């Protein structure tokens, strides 16, 4: 993982739109609610976000403790450092060279493991840096049949089924505690759009937010999931989450 994990256009779009785009804004709310319900942290919790990109999740994660971050792309890392206020690590998965063992109460890998060719080794590396009982929160794209140009420009190795993500954790040193879907409310719309794009033979990766009224509507719909995530299972969605603990 010693090279950019996504096309340069993705990092540029992230830097330009991560404060405004409905997906980034709503996902931060949903992930924060998930942490509150599924991850018990001490008051002085030490957190690490792996693959922080431009740092758009760091303020949200900072609500739960002291945050360190890791990003292999140099330009994105500079932006993340401005937001975090201190150095962002560049150590790649799975080795995480230079990251101390048994240090963190929680590691967040939000849409990261799908980029790593050896995802099992990635979980082994993350397990090393967690304190005993520390938690890993993973999000990842769901349903391989939804593969599109978006996955290509993001350099995804795979999308996960719920069964495949479960097996990955079962083969790791971590104990899977919770797994489920998110971004479920918009899944029927996304599924119809993906199928229509394939029928038209026009599959592109539009990274910009839609017109503002649509952007706001999509954000409100996705963000509604914060009220139920981690409380009741959601139906199939565009993404999966998993929470696991170090032994």
Short mmCIF file of C-alpha atoms in Angstrom, two decimals:
data_model
loop_
_atom_site.label_atom_id
_atom_site.label_comp_id
_atom_site.label_asym_id
_atom_site.label_seq_id
_atom_site.Cartn_x
_atom_site.Cartn_y
_atom_site.Cartn_z
CA UNK A 1 0.00 0.00 0.00
CA UNK A 2 2.95 2.33 -0.54
CA UNK A 3 1.23 4.06 -3.47
CA UNK A 4 -1.92 6.17 -3.91
CA UNK A 5 -4.94 3.98 -3.41
CA UNK A 6 -7.20 5.98 -5.72
CA UNK A 7 -6.98 7.99 -8.93
CA UNK A 8 -5.76 11.55 -8.41
CA UNK A 9 -9.22 12.76 -9.52
CA UNK A 10 -10.77 11.07 -6.49
CA UNK A 11 -8.48 12.84 -4.03
CA UNK A 12 -9.09 16.14 -5.81
CA UNK A 13 -12.87 15.66 -5.66
CA UNK A 14 -12.62 14.66 -2.00
CA UNK A 15 -10.70 17.83 -1.17
CA UNK A 16 -13.19 19.99 -3.07
CA UNK A 17 -16.44 18.42 -1.98
CA UNK A 18 -16.00 16.56 1.34
CA UNK A 19 -17.65 19.36 3.36
CA UNK A 20 -20.63 19.68 1.01
CA UNK A 21 -21.30 16.35 -0.73
CA UNK A 22 -24.33 14.53 0.71
CA UNK A 23 -22.49 11.22 1.03
CA UNK A 24 -19.63 12.56 3.17
CA UNK A 25 -21.88 14.70 5.35
CA UNK A 26 -24.51 12.05 6.06
CA UNK A 27 -22.01 9.24 6.52
CA UNK A 28 -20.26 11.20 9.27
CA UNK A 29 -23.55 11.42 11.16
CA UNK A 30 -24.33 7.73 10.67
CA UNK A 31 -20.83 6.57 11.66
CA UNK A 32 -20.87 8.76 14.78
CA UNK A 33 -24.18 7.21 15.83
CA UNK A 34 -22.78 3.74 15.18
CA UNK A 35 -19.74 4.43 17.37
CA UNK A 36 -21.94 5.69 20.21
CA UNK A 37 -24.07 2.54 20.15
CA UNK A 38 -21.54 -0.16 19.32
CA UNK A 39 -18.17 1.01 20.66
CA UNK A 40 -17.61 1.66 24.36
CA UNK A 41 -14.60 3.93 24.78
CA UNK A 42 -12.80 5.34 27.83
CA UNK A 43 -12.80 9.11 28.36
CA UNK A 44 -9.13 9.33 27.38
CA UNK A 45 -9.56 7.07 24.34
CA UNK A 46 -6.78 6.88 21.76
CA UNK A 47 -8.12 6.58 18.20
CA UNK A 48 -6.48 5.95 14.84
CA UNK A 49 -8.08 6.48 11.44
CA UNK A 50 -6.36 4.46 8.72
CA UNK A 51 -6.77 5.89 5.22
CA UNK A 52 -8.05 9.25 6.41
CA UNK A 53 -7.90 10.83 2.94
CA UNK A 54 -8.20 14.60 3.25
CA UNK A 55 -9.15 14.31 6.91
CA UNK A 56 -12.88 14.85 6.53
CA UNK A 57 -13.75 12.38 9.33
CA UNK A 58 -11.19 13.58 11.87
CA UNK A 59 -13.31 16.22 13.60
CA UNK A 60 -16.14 13.72 14.01
CA UNK A 61 -13.78 11.08 15.41
CA UNK A 62 -12.31 13.71 17.71
CA UNK A 63 -15.61 13.76 19.61
CA UNK A 64 -14.65 10.35 21.00
CA UNK A 65 -11.02 10.88 22.02
CA UNK A 66 -7.55 11.82 20.88
CA UNK A 67 -7.08 11.05 17.19
CA UNK A 68 -4.07 9.97 15.15
CA UNK A 69 -4.36 9.42 11.42
CA UNK A 70 -2.64 7.61 8.57
CA UNK A 71 -2.75 8.41 4.85
CA UNK A 72 -0.37 7.18 2.14
CA UNK A 73 -1.17 9.87 -0.45
CA UNK A 74 1.12 12.84 0.14
CA UNK A 75 -1.22 15.60 -1.09
CA UNK A 76 -4.23 14.28 0.82
CA UNK A 77 -2.00 13.83 3.88
CA UNK A 78 -1.06 17.52 3.84
CA UNK A 79 -4.72 18.53 3.86
CA UNK A 80 -5.44 16.08 6.68
CA UNK A 81 -2.57 17.50 8.73
CA UNK A 82 -4.04 20.98 8.41
CA UNK A 83 -7.32 19.69 9.78
CA UNK A 84 -5.83 17.50 12.49
CA UNK A 85 -3.26 20.00 13.68
CA UNK A 86 -0.41 17.51 13.92
CA UNK A 87 1.51 15.03 11.79
CA UNK A 88 -0.40 12.35 9.88
CA UNK A 89 1.41 9.04 9.54
CA UNK A 90 2.20 7.52 6.15
CA UNK A 91 2.83 3.89 7.20
CA UNK A 92 1.06 1.51 4.77
CA UNK A 93 -1.06 -1.52 5.53
CA UNK A 94 -0.61 -4.30 6.31
CA UNK A 95 2.70 -3.67 8.10
CA UNK A 96 1.86 -0.29 9.69
CA UNK A 97 5.58 0.17 10.21
CA UNK A 98 6.39 2.52 13.06
CA UNK A 99 2.87 2.40 14.54
CA UNK A 100 3.20 1.20 18.15
CA UNK A 101 1.64 -2.11 19.16
CA UNK A 102 -1.21 -2.21 21.70
CA UNK A 103 -1.74 1.55 21.47
CA UNK A 104 -5.28 2.30 20.31
CA UNK A 105 -8.71 1.91 21.89
CA UNK A 106 -10.32 2.15 18.46
CA UNK A 107 -9.14 2.01 14.87
CA UNK A 108 -11.44 3.28 12.11
CA UNK A 109 -10.91 1.92 8.59
CA UNK A 110 -13.70 3.63 6.69
CA UNK A 111 -13.84 2.33 3.12
CA UNK A 112 -10.24 1.12 3.25
CA UNK A 113 -9.96 -2.69 3.34
CA UNK A 114 -11.51 -3.04 -0.13
CA UNK A 115 -8.40 -1.28 -1.50
CA UNK A 116 -5.96 -3.79 -0.01
CA UNK A 117 -5.05 -6.87 -2.05
CA UNK A 118 -4.39 -8.94 1.09
CA UNK A 119 -7.27 -7.84 3.29
CA UNK A 120 -6.62 -10.66 5.77
CA UNK A 121 -3.09 -9.37 6.38
CA UNK A 122 -4.56 -5.87 6.77
CA UNK A 123 -6.75 -7.02 9.66
CA UNK A 124 -3.76 -8.76 11.23
CA UNK A 125 -1.79 -5.52 11.06
CA UNK A 126 -4.64 -3.56 12.61
CA UNK A 127 -5.06 -6.13 15.38
CA UNK A 128 -1.43 -5.55 16.39
CA UNK A 129 -1.91 -1.84 17.09
CA UNK A 130 -5.13 -2.26 19.09
CA UNK A 131 -5.08 -2.50 22.85
CA UNK A 132 -6.51 -5.75 24.26
CA UNK A 133 -10.26 -5.24 24.00
CA UNK A 134 -9.79 -2.38 21.55
CA UNK A 135 -12.29 -2.03 18.70
CA UNK A 136 -11.98 -1.93 14.94
CA UNK A 137 -14.72 -0.19 12.97
CA UNK A 138 -14.78 -1.03 9.27
CA UNK A 139 -17.04 0.22 6.49
CA UNK A 140 -16.82 -1.22 2.98
CA UNK A 141 -18.81 -1.19 -0.27
CA UNK A 142 -21.34 -4.00 -0.63
CA UNK A 143 -22.46 -6.29 -3.47
CA UNK A 144 -19.91 -7.27 -6.11
CA UNK A 145 -22.65 -7.19 -8.77
CA UNK A 146 -22.82 -3.40 -8.27
CA UNK A 147 -19.25 -3.00 -9.54
CA UNK A 148 -18.95 0.16 -11.65
CA UNK A 149 -16.60 2.86 -12.92
CA UNK A 150 -16.73 4.32 -9.41
CA UNK A 151 -14.96 1.20 -8.11
CA UNK A 152 -12.39 1.42 -10.90
CA UNK A 153 -11.31 5.02 -10.21
CA UNK A 154 -11.23 4.23 -6.49
CA UNK A 155 -8.91 1.26 -7.18
CA UNK A 156 -11.14 -1.16 -5.31
CA UNK A 157 -9.98 -4.75 -5.21
CA UNK A 158 -13.48 -5.99 -4.42
CA UNK A 159 -16.91 -5.22 -3.02
CA UNK A 160 -18.05 -7.42 -0.14
CA UNK A 161 -21.04 -9.59 0.52
CA UNK A 162 -22.08 -9.80 4.15
CA UNK A 163 -20.96 -13.44 4.19
CA UNK A 164 -17.54 -12.59 2.71
CA UNK A 165 -16.90 -9.82 5.23
CA UNK A 166 -17.95 -12.14 8.04
CA UNK A 167 -15.51 -14.81 6.80
CA UNK A 168 -12.72 -12.25 6.62
CA UNK A 169 -13.12 -11.45 10.30
CA UNK A 170 -13.51 -15.10 11.26
CA UNK A 171 -10.09 -15.75 9.68
CA UNK A 172 -8.50 -12.82 11.52
CA UNK A 173 -7.21 -12.38 15.09
CA UNK A 174 -10.21 -10.15 15.81
CA UNK A 175 -13.57 -11.14 17.26
CA UNK A 176 -16.51 -9.96 15.16
CA UNK A 177 -19.12 -8.33 17.39
CA UNK A 178 -21.52 -6.68 14.96
CA UNK A 179 -22.05 -6.54 11.21
CA UNK A 180 -24.74 -4.97 9.08
CA UNK A 181 -25.68 -2.68 6.23
CA UNK A 182 -25.79 1.08 5.95
CA UNK A 183 -26.95 3.48 3.25
CA UNK A 184 -29.98 1.23 2.88
CA UNK A 185 -32.70 3.82 2.33
CA UNK A 186 -31.12 4.93 -0.95
CA UNK A 187 -30.22 1.43 -2.08
CA UNK A 188 -33.26 0.94 -4.39
CA UNK A 189 -32.53 4.25 -6.14
CA UNK A 190 -28.83 3.41 -6.52
CA UNK A 191 -29.62 -0.09 -7.77
CA UNK A 192 -32.01 1.25 -10.43
CA UNK A 193 -29.50 3.90 -11.51
CA UNK A 194 -26.66 1.36 -11.72
CA UNK A 195 -28.72 -1.04 -13.82
CA UNK A 196 -29.91 1.77 -16.10
CA UNK A 197 -26.34 2.93 -16.63
CA UNK A 198 -25.31 -0.57 -17.67
CA UNK A 199 -28.24 -0.86 -20.07
CA UNK A 200 -27.35 2.49 -21.63
CA UNK A 201 -23.72 1.43 -21.87
CA UNK A 202 -22.75 4.63 -20.08
CA UNK A 203 -20.99 3.93 -16.79
CA UNK A 204 -19.01 6.90 -15.53
CA UNK A 205 -17.72 7.95 -12.13
CA UNK A 206 -19.26 11.35 -11.43
CA UNK A 207 -17.56 12.52 -8.24
CA UNK A 208 -19.19 15.95 -7.95
CA UNK A 209 -22.30 16.51 -5.82
CA UNK A 210 -25.62 16.86 -7.66
CA UNK A 211 -27.63 20.07 -7.81
CA UNK A 212 -28.10 21.50 -4.34
CA UNK A 213 -31.80 20.60 -3.82
CA UNK A 214 -31.03 16.98 -4.75
CA UNK A 215 -27.84 17.03 -2.68
CA UNK A 216 -29.78 18.18 0.38
CA UNK A 217 -32.54 15.63 -0.15
CA UNK A 218 -30.07 12.75 -0.47
CA UNK A 219 -28.23 13.90 2.65
CA UNK A 220 -31.44 14.02 4.68
CA UNK A 221 -32.49 10.55 3.55
CA UNK A 222 -29.13 8.91 4.23
CA UNK A 223 -28.72 10.74 7.56
CA UNK A 224 -32.05 9.35 8.79
CA UNK A 225 -30.23 6.06 9.34
CA UNK A 226 -28.41 7.59 12.32
CA UNK A 227 -31.60 7.08 14.31
CA UNK A 228 -31.64 3.30 13.88
CA UNK A 229 -28.10 2.21 12.98
CA UNK A 230 -26.80 -0.18 15.59
CA UNK A 231 -30.28 -0.57 17.11
CA UNK A 232 -32.08 -2.64 14.49
CA UNK A 233 -30.71 -4.43 11.41
CA UNK A 234 -31.11 -2.43 8.23
CA UNK A 235 -32.04 -4.10 4.92
CA UNK A 236 -29.37 -4.48 2.23
CA UNK A 237 -27.58 -1.23 1.49
CA UNK A 238 -24.77 0.23 -0.54
CA UNK A 239 -22.25 -0.37 2.27
CA UNK A 240 -21.48 -2.76 5.08
CA UNK A 241 -20.13 -2.02 8.55
CA UNK A 242 -18.41 -4.31 11.00
CA UNK A 243 -17.25 -3.86 14.58
CA UNK A 244 -14.68 -6.27 15.98
CA UNK A 245 -12.54 -6.44 19.10
CA UNK A 246 -8.94 -7.37 19.78
CA UNK A 247 -8.37 -10.29 22.13
#
